[in-house]
Amino acid sequence: MIIAVTGVAGTLGGSLLTQRGSERAKRREIELVRDHDEIRENRSLRRTCYVEFNRDARQFTTALNRHLHVMRERGVEDADSDALDEAKNAHRDRYSEAQMIAPEEVLMRASVVNQALNQVYGQVKRLERGAPEPGETMETAAQAQYEVWDLLRTMRTTMRHDLGVVHGD
């Protein structure tokens, strides 16, 4: 009888251990799938953020350039100021989003671009009002705006690196 009980207990115990091992393996598999999905979703979120931020920063830079041309060629009208402010606001919104999503290295580059764009914007607006600070001219504003393009390229390279995109620029 002891042998029979031991045999049944061994059979049931082995079955229980096999089931528990299988459940553990299944849980690990589910966790791995969740981790993989989370990584993929995070990368997709960053990619969308980077695309929009890059686009809006470039559009703000272009709007600053266009505004400088308008200031040289004719007087600035409300529609011109509205277009510049719209580009600035879109950039501000994307930068705010990037602050919540981007890793530190990308955020450092985005911050440099943001500061440069806001400095050029301030200079352009002071020139537009006829109240430039010492040393501010249309030429210095145009030069500062032109230099933003290099900052944008550096930022884009950092973003691409973060996303694992092969550098072929």
PDB file of N, CA and C in Angstrom, residues 84-161:
ATOM      1  N   LEU A  84       4.035  83.799 -38.735  1.00  0.00           N
ATOM      2  CA  LEU A  84       5.228  83.567 -37.914  1.00  0.00           C
ATOM      3  C   LEU A  84       4.837  83.050 -36.529  1.00  0.00           C
ATOM      4  N   ASP A  85       3.830  83.666 -35.938  1.00  0.00           N
ATOM      5  CA  ASP A  85       3.399  83.232 -34.608  1.00  0.00           C
ATOM      6  C   ASP A  85       2.799  81.831 -34.631  1.00  0.00           C
ATOM      7  N   GLU A  86       2.123  81.493 -35.707  1.00  0.00           N
ATOM      8  CA  GLU A  86       1.563  80.143 -35.843  1.00  0.00           C
ATOM      9  C   GLU A  86       2.681  79.103 -35.887  1.00  0.00           C
ATOM     10  N   ALA A  87       3.731  79.395 -36.641  1.00  0.00           N
ATOM     11  CA  ALA A  87       4.885  78.486 -36.720  1.00  0.00           C
ATOM     12  C   ALA A  87       5.578  78.387 -35.361  1.00  0.00           C
ATOM     13  N   LYS A  88       5.702  79.513 -34.672  1.00  0.00           N
ATOM     14  CA  LYS A  88       6.324  79.519 -33.343  1.00  0.00           C
ATOM     15  C   LYS A  88       5.508  78.673 -32.366  1.00  0.00           C
ATOM     16  N   ASN A  89       4.194  78.839 -32.392  1.00  0.00           N
ATOM     17  CA  ASN A  89       3.327  78.089 -31.477  1.00  0.00           C
ATOM     18  C   ASN A  89       3.354  76.588 -31.761  1.00  0.00           C
ATOM     19  N   ALA A  90       3.379  76.216 -33.026  1.00  0.00           N
ATOM     20  CA  ALA A  90       3.462  74.789 -33.377  1.00  0.00           C
ATOM     21  C   ALA A  90       4.774  74.211 -32.866  1.00  0.00           C
ATOM     22  N   HIS A  91       5.855  74.958 -33.049  1.00  0.00           N
ATOM     23  CA  HIS A  91       7.155  74.506 -32.548  1.00  0.00           C
ATOM     24  C   HIS A  91       7.127  74.369 -31.026  1.00  0.00           C
ATOM     25  N   ARG A  92       6.579  75.342 -30.344  1.00  0.00           N
ATOM     26  CA  ARG A  92       6.496  75.308 -28.879  1.00  0.00           C
ATOM     27  C   ARG A  92       5.746  74.058 -28.400  1.00  0.00           C
ATOM     28  N   ASP A  93       4.635  73.750 -29.070  1.00  0.00           N
ATOM     29  CA  ASP A  93       3.846  72.572 -28.691  1.00  0.00           C
ATOM     30  C   ASP A  93       4.641  71.288 -28.878  1.00  0.00           C
ATOM     31  N   ARG A  94       5.360  71.164 -29.989  1.00  0.00           N
ATOM     32  CA  ARG A  94       6.158  69.960 -30.241  1.00  0.00           C
ATOM     33  C   ARG A  94       7.323  69.864 -29.270  1.00  0.00           C
ATOM     34  N   TYR A  95       7.921  70.989 -28.946  1.00  0.00           N
ATOM     35  CA  TYR A  95       9.031  70.975 -27.991  1.00  0.00           C
ATOM     36  C   TYR A  95       8.530  70.525 -26.622  1.00  0.00           C
ATOM     37  N   SER A  96       7.357  70.989 -26.227  1.00  0.00           N
ATOM     38  CA  SER A  96       6.769  70.572 -24.950  1.00  0.00           C
ATOM     39  C   SER A  96       6.538  69.065 -24.930  1.00  0.00           C
ATOM     40  N   GLU A  97       6.088  68.531 -26.042  1.00  0.00           N
ATOM     41  CA  GLU A  97       5.872  67.082 -26.141  1.00  0.00           C
ATOM     42  C   GLU A  97       7.204  66.336 -26.044  1.00  0.00           C
ATOM     43  N   ALA A  98       8.207  66.836 -26.741  1.00  0.00           N
ATOM     44  CA  ALA A  98       9.521  66.186 -26.715  1.00  0.00           C
ATOM     45  C   ALA A  98      10.105  66.183 -25.309  1.00  0.00           C
ATOM     46  N   GLN A  99       9.829  67.216 -24.528  1.00  0.00           N
ATOM     47  CA  GLN A  99      10.344  67.274 -23.155  1.00  0.00           C
ATOM     48  C   GLN A  99       9.820  66.110 -22.311  1.00  0.00           C
ATOM     49  N   MET A 100       8.675  65.570 -22.661  1.00  0.00           N
ATOM     50  CA  MET A 100       8.091  64.474 -21.896  1.00  0.00           C
ATOM     51  C   MET A 100       8.460  63.097 -22.441  1.00  0.00           C
ATOM     52  N   ILE A 101       9.004  63.046 -23.654  1.00  0.00           N
ATOM     53  CA  ILE A 101       9.228  61.764 -24.323  1.00  0.00           C
ATOM     54  C   ILE A 101      10.696  61.471 -24.587  1.00  0.00           C
ATOM     55  N   ALA A 102      11.426  62.477 -25.011  1.00  0.00           N
ATOM     56  CA  ALA A 102      12.797  62.273 -25.495  1.00  0.00           C
ATOM     57  C   ALA A 102      13.770  61.964 -24.366  1.00  0.00           C
ATOM     58  N   PRO A 103      14.741  61.099 -24.633  1.00  0.00           N
ATOM     59  CA  PRO A 103      15.804  60.859 -23.653  1.00  0.00           C
ATOM     60  C   PRO A 103      16.704  62.094 -23.555  1.00  0.00           C
ATOM     61  N   GLU A 104      17.518  62.139 -22.542  1.00  0.00           N
ATOM     62  CA  GLU A 104      18.313  63.326 -22.220  1.00  0.00           C
ATOM     63  C   GLU A 104      19.185  63.807 -23.385  1.00  0.00           C
ATOM     64  N   GLU A 105      19.844  62.901 -24.082  1.00  0.00           N
ATOM     65  CA  GLU A 105      20.728  63.310 -25.176  1.00  0.00           C
ATOM     66  C   GLU A 105      19.961  64.038 -26.275  1.00  0.00           C
ATOM     67  N   VAL A 106      18.801  63.511 -26.653  1.00  0.00           N
ATOM     68  CA  VAL A 106      17.973  64.155 -27.676  1.00  0.00           C
ATOM     69  C   VAL A 106      17.433  65.480 -27.145  1.00  0.00           C
ATOM     70  N   LEU A 107      17.008  65.478 -25.904  1.00  0.00           N
ATOM     71  CA  LEU A 107      16.441  66.686 -25.313  1.00  0.00           C
ATOM     72  C   LEU A 107      17.466  67.814 -25.237  1.00  0.00           C
ATOM     73  N   MET A 108      18.726  67.476 -24.993  1.00  0.00           N
ATOM     74  CA  MET A 108      19.771  68.507 -24.975  1.00  0.00           C
ATOM     75  C   MET A 108      19.882  69.179 -26.341  1.00  0.00           C
ATOM     76  N   ARG A 109      19.863  68.390 -27.412  1.00  0.00           N
ATOM     77  CA  ARG A 109      19.948  68.946 -28.774  1.00  0.00           C
ATOM     78  C   ARG A 109      18.688  69.742 -29.112  1.00  0.00           C
ATOM     79  N   ALA A 110      17.534  69.227 -28.714  1.00  0.00           N
ATOM     80  CA  ALA A 110      16.274  69.931 -28.973  1.00  0.00           C
ATOM     81  C   ALA A 110      16.231  71.262 -28.225  1.00  0.00           C
ATOM     82  N   SER A 111      16.786  71.285 -27.029  1.00  0.00           N
ATOM     83  CA  SER A 111      16.828  72.506 -26.235  1.00  0.00           C
ATOM     84  C   SER A 111      17.698  73.567 -26.901  1.00  0.00           C
ATOM     85  N   VAL A 112      18.823  73.152 -27.460  1.00  0.00           N
ATOM     86  CA  VAL A 112      19.701  74.088 -28.162  1.00  0.00           C
ATOM     87  C   VAL A 112      18.960  74.700 -29.352  1.00  0.00           C
ATOM     88  N   VAL A 113      18.249  73.869 -30.104  1.00  0.00           N
ATOM     89  CA  VAL A 113      17.475  74.358 -31.250  1.00  0.00           C
ATOM     90  C   VAL A 113      16.384  75.308 -30.765  1.00  0.00           C
ATOM     91  N   ASN A 114      15.674  74.922 -29.727  1.00  0.00           N
ATOM     92  CA  ASN A 114      14.600  75.754 -29.196  1.00  0.00           C
ATOM     93  C   ASN A 114      15.123  77.123 -28.760  1.00  0.00           C
ATOM     94  N   GLN A 115      16.223  77.138 -28.039  1.00  0.00           N
ATOM     95  CA  GLN A 115      16.796  78.408 -27.575  1.00  0.00           C
ATOM     96  C   GLN A 115      17.232  79.276 -28.752  1.00  0.00           C
ATOM     97  N   ALA A 116      17.869  78.672 -29.743  1.00  0.00           N
ATOM     98  CA  ALA A 116      18.323  79.435 -30.911  1.00  0.00           C
ATOM     99  C   ALA A 116      17.142  80.036 -31.666  1.00  0.00           C
ATOM    100  N   LEU A 117      16.094  79.240 -31.861  1.00  0.00           N
ATOM    101  CA  LEU A 117      14.919  79.743 -32.574  1.00  0.00           C
ATOM    102  C   LEU A 117      14.254  80.889 -31.803  1.00  0.00           C
ATOM    103  N   ASN A 118      14.153  80.744 -30.498  1.00  0.00           N
ATOM    104  CA  ASN A 118      13.537  81.810 -29.700  1.00  0.00           C
ATOM    105  C   ASN A 118      14.391  83.071 -29.674  1.00  0.00           C
ATOM    106  N   GLN A 119      15.698  82.920 -29.699  1.00  0.00           N
ATOM    107  CA  GLN A 119      16.573  84.101 -29.759  1.00  0.00           C
ATOM    108  C   GLN A 119      16.403  84.827 -31.089  1.00  0.00           C
ATOM    109  N   VAL A 120      16.357  84.078 -32.179  1.00  0.00           N
ATOM    110  CA  VAL A 120      16.169  84.703 -33.490  1.00  0.00           C
ATOM    111  C   VAL A 120      14.792  85.365 -33.542  1.00  0.00           C
ATOM    112  N   TYR A 121      13.773  84.682 -33.033  1.00  0.00           N
ATOM    113  CA  TYR A 121      12.420  85.241 -33.019  1.00  0.00           C
ATOM    114  C   TYR A 121      12.403  86.571 -32.258  1.00  0.00           C
ATOM    115  N   GLY A 122      13.032  86.608 -31.092  1.00  0.00           N
ATOM    116  CA  GLY A 122      13.084  87.839 -30.307  1.00  0.00           C
ATOM    117  C   GLY A 122      13.787  88.949 -31.067  1.00  0.00           C
ATOM    118  N   GLN A 123      14.880  88.606 -31.714  1.00  0.00           N
ATOM    119  CA  GLN A 123      15.625  89.599 -32.482  1.00  0.00           C
ATOM    120  C   GLN A 123      14.773  90.124 -33.645  1.00  0.00           C
ATOM    121  N   VAL A 124      14.102  89.228 -34.352  1.00  0.00           N
ATOM    122  CA  VAL A 124      13.253  89.628 -35.472  1.00  0.00           C
ATOM    123  C   VAL A 124      12.126  90.546 -34.990  1.00  0.00           C
ATOM    124  N   LYS A 125      11.512  90.192 -33.891  1.00  0.00           N
ATOM    125  CA  LYS A 125      10.402  91.017 -33.369  1.00  0.00           C
ATOM    126  C   LYS A 125      10.898  92.390 -32.912  1.00  0.00           C
ATOM    127  N   ARG A 126      12.081  92.453 -32.304  1.00  0.00           N
ATOM    128  CA  ARG A 126      12.629  93.759 -31.904  1.00  0.00           C
ATOM    129  C   ARG A 126      12.939  94.604 -33.130  1.00  0.00           C
ATOM    130  N   LEU A 127      13.492  93.986 -34.159  1.00  0.00           N
ATOM    131  CA  LEU A 127      13.770  94.710 -35.401  1.00  0.00           C
ATOM    132  C   LEU A 127      12.458  95.198 -36.037  1.00  0.00           C
ATOM    133  N   GLU A 128      11.468  94.351 -35.998  1.00  0.00           N
ATOM    134  CA  GLU A 128      10.156  94.701 -36.571  1.00  0.00           C
ATOM    135  C   GLU A 128       9.559  95.923 -35.852  1.00  0.00           C
ATOM    136  N   ARG A 129       9.719  95.985 -34.555  1.00  0.00           N
ATOM    137  CA  ARG A 129       9.202  97.112 -33.761  1.00  0.00           C
ATOM    138  C   ARG A 129      10.089  98.351 -33.883  1.00  0.00           C
ATOM    139  N   GLY A 130      11.276  98.187 -34.452  1.00  0.00           N
ATOM    140  CA  GLY A 130      12.206  99.305 -34.553  1.00  0.00           C
ATOM    141  C   GLY A 130      12.948  99.568 -33.253  1.00  0.00           C
ATOM    142  N   ALA A 131      13.078  98.527 -32.425  1.00  0.00           N
ATOM    143  CA  ALA A 131      13.758  98.672 -31.133  1.00  0.00           C
ATOM    144  C   ALA A 131      14.798  97.563 -30.939  1.00  0.00           C
ATOM    145  N   PRO A 132      15.761  97.470 -31.866  1.00  0.00           N
ATOM    146  CA  PRO A 132      16.765  96.404 -31.727  1.00  0.00           C
ATOM    147  C   PRO A 132      17.715  96.681 -30.570  1.00  0.00           C
ATOM    148  N   GLU A 133      18.262  95.602 -30.020  1.00  0.00           N
ATOM    149  CA  GLU A 133      19.300  95.737 -29.007  1.00  0.00           C
ATOM    150  C   GLU A 133      20.609  96.080 -29.711  1.00  0.00           C
ATOM    151  N   PRO A 134      21.591  96.576 -28.972  1.00  0.00           N
ATOM    152  CA  PRO A 134      22.867  96.927 -29.614  1.00  0.00           C
ATOM    153  C   PRO A 134      23.442  95.743 -30.406  1.00  0.00           C
ATOM    154  N   GLY A 135      23.826  96.015 -31.639  1.00  0.00           N
ATOM    155  CA  GLY A 135      24.421  94.989 -32.489  1.00  0.00           C
ATOM    156  C   GLY A 135      23.414  94.191 -33.301  1.00  0.00           C
ATOM    157  N   GLU A 136      22.135  94.363 -33.059  1.00  0.00           N
ATOM    158  CA  GLU A 136      21.114  93.627 -33.804  1.00  0.00           C
ATOM    159  C   GLU A 136      20.765  94.381 -35.085  1.00  0.00           C
ATOM    160  N   THR A 137      20.949  93.690 -36.193  1.00  0.00           N
ATOM    161  CA  THR A 137      20.610  94.236 -37.506  1.00  0.00           C
ATOM    162  C   THR A 137      19.889  93.144 -38.289  1.00  0.00           C
ATOM    163  N   MET A 138      19.392  93.510 -39.443  1.00  0.00           N
ATOM    164  CA  MET A 138      18.762  92.503 -40.312  1.00  0.00           C
ATOM    165  C   MET A 138      19.791  91.438 -40.688  1.00  0.00           C
ATOM    166  N   GLU A 139      21.027  91.855 -40.876  1.00  0.00           N
ATOM    167  CA  GLU A 139      22.075  90.911 -41.263  1.00  0.00           C
ATOM    168  C   GLU A 139      22.398  89.937 -40.130  1.00  0.00           C
ATOM    169  N   THR A 140      22.493  90.449 -38.893  1.00  0.00           N
ATOM    170  CA  THR A 140      22.797  89.536 -37.779  1.00  0.00           C
ATOM    171  C   THR A 140      21.639  88.584 -37.522  1.00  0.00           C
ATOM    172  N   ALA A 141      20.413  89.067 -37.714  1.00  0.00           N
ATOM    173  CA  ALA A 141      19.240  88.193 -37.556  1.00  0.00           C
ATOM    174  C   ALA A 141      19.233  87.119 -38.632  1.00  0.00           C
ATOM    175  N   ALA A 142      19.536  87.514 -39.870  1.00  0.00           N
ATOM    176  CA  ALA A 142      19.567  86.546 -40.968  1.00  0.00           C
ATOM    177  C   ALA A 142      20.670  85.516 -40.746  1.00  0.00           C
ATOM    178  N   GLN A 143      21.826  85.953 -40.265  1.00  0.00           N
ATOM    179  CA  GLN A 143      22.930  85.032 -39.992  1.00  0.00           C
ATOM    180  C   GLN A 143      22.554  84.054 -38.867  1.00  0.00           C
ATOM    181  N   ALA A 144      21.940  84.567 -37.806  1.00  0.00           N
ATOM    182  CA  ALA A 144      21.527  83.709 -36.689  1.00  0.00           C
ATOM    183  C   ALA A 144      20.477  82.696 -37.155  1.00  0.00           C
ATOM    184  N   GLN A 145      19.556  83.140 -38.007  1.00  0.00           N
ATOM    185  CA  GLN A 145      18.537  82.237 -38.538  1.00  0.00           C
ATOM    186  C   GLN A 145      19.182  81.166 -39.404  1.00  0.00           C
ATOM    187  N   TYR A 146      20.151  81.537 -40.222  1.00  0.00           N
ATOM    188  CA  TYR A 146      20.845  80.583 -41.089  1.00  0.00           C
ATOM    189  C   TYR A 146      21.587  79.535 -40.258  1.00  0.00           C
ATOM    190  N   GLU A 147      22.178  79.942 -39.143  1.00  0.00           N
ATOM    191  CA  GLU A 147      22.938  79.018 -38.289  1.00  0.00           C
ATOM    192  C   GLU A 147      22.061  77.974 -37.612  1.00  0.00           C
ATOM    193  N   VAL A 148      20.779  78.240 -37.516  1.00  0.00           N
ATOM    194  CA  VAL A 148      19.861  77.267 -36.912  1.00  0.00           C
ATOM    195  C   VAL A 148      19.834  75.975 -37.730  1.00  0.00           C
ATOM    196  N   TRP A 149      20.033  76.078 -39.049  1.00  0.00           N
ATOM    197  CA  TRP A 149      19.984  74.879 -39.893  1.00  0.00           C
ATOM    198  C   TRP A 149      21.011  73.844 -39.460  1.00  0.00           C
ATOM    199  N   ASP A 150      22.212  74.277 -39.079  1.00  0.00           N
ATOM    200  CA  ASP A 150      23.229  73.329 -38.598  1.00  0.00           C
ATOM    201  C   ASP A 150      22.783  72.674 -37.291  1.00  0.00           C
ATOM    202  N   LEU A 151      22.167  73.445 -36.432  1.00  0.00           N
ATOM    203  CA  LEU A 151      21.664  72.896 -35.163  1.00  0.00           C
ATOM    204  C   LEU A 151      20.566  71.870 -35.428  1.00  0.00           C
ATOM    205  N   LEU A 152      19.728  72.153 -36.409  1.00  0.00           N
ATOM    206  CA  LEU A 152      18.666  71.211 -36.773  1.00  0.00           C
ATOM    207  C   LEU A 152      19.246  69.903 -37.303  1.00  0.00           C
ATOM    208  N   ARG A 153      20.297  69.994 -38.111  1.00  0.00           N
ATOM    209  CA  ARG A 153      20.938  68.766 -38.634  1.00  0.00           C
ATOM    210  C   ARG A 153      21.517  67.927 -37.499  1.00  0.00           C
ATOM    211  N   THR A 154      22.156  68.594 -36.552  1.00  0.00           N
ATOM    212  CA  THR A 154      22.734  67.875 -35.411  1.00  0.00           C
ATOM    213  C   THR A 154      21.630  67.210 -34.590  1.00  0.00           C
ATOM    214  N   MET A 155      20.547  67.935 -34.361  1.00  0.00           N
ATOM    215  CA  MET A 155      19.423  67.383 -33.604  1.00  0.00           C
ATOM    216  C   MET A 155      18.821  66.185 -34.333  1.00  0.00           C
ATOM    217  N   ARG A 156      18.630  66.312 -35.638  1.00  0.00           N
ATOM    218  CA  ARG A 156      18.048  65.219 -36.412  1.00  0.00           C
ATOM    219  C   ARG A 156      18.938  63.974 -36.351  1.00  0.00           C
ATOM    220  N   THR A 157      20.238  64.153 -36.439  1.00  0.00           N
ATOM    221  CA  THR A 157      21.168  63.019 -36.351  1.00  0.00           C
ATOM    222  C   THR A 157      21.050  62.331 -34.996  1.00  0.00           C
ATOM    223  N   THR A 158      20.934  63.113 -33.927  1.00  0.00           N
ATOM    224  CA  THR A 158      20.787  62.546 -32.587  1.00  0.00           C
ATOM    225  C   THR A 158      19.472  61.779 -32.472  1.00  0.00           C
ATOM    226  N   MET A 159      18.414  62.326 -33.038  1.00  0.00           N
ATOM    227  CA  MET A 159      17.110  61.642 -33.020  1.00  0.00           C
ATOM    228  C   MET A 159      17.177  60.333 -33.792  1.00  0.00           C
ATOM    229  N   ARG A 160      17.793  60.365 -34.963  1.00  0.00           N
ATOM    230  CA  ARG A 160      17.913  59.151 -35.768  1.00  0.00           C
ATOM    231  C   ARG A 160      18.736  58.091 -35.034  1.00  0.00           C
ATOM    232  N   HIS A 161      19.784  58.525 -34.380  1.00  0.00           N
ATOM    233  CA  HIS A 161      20.612  57.602 -33.609  1.00  0.00           C
ATOM    234  C   HIS A 161      19.782  56.960 -32.493  1.00  0.00           C
TER     235      HIS A 161
END
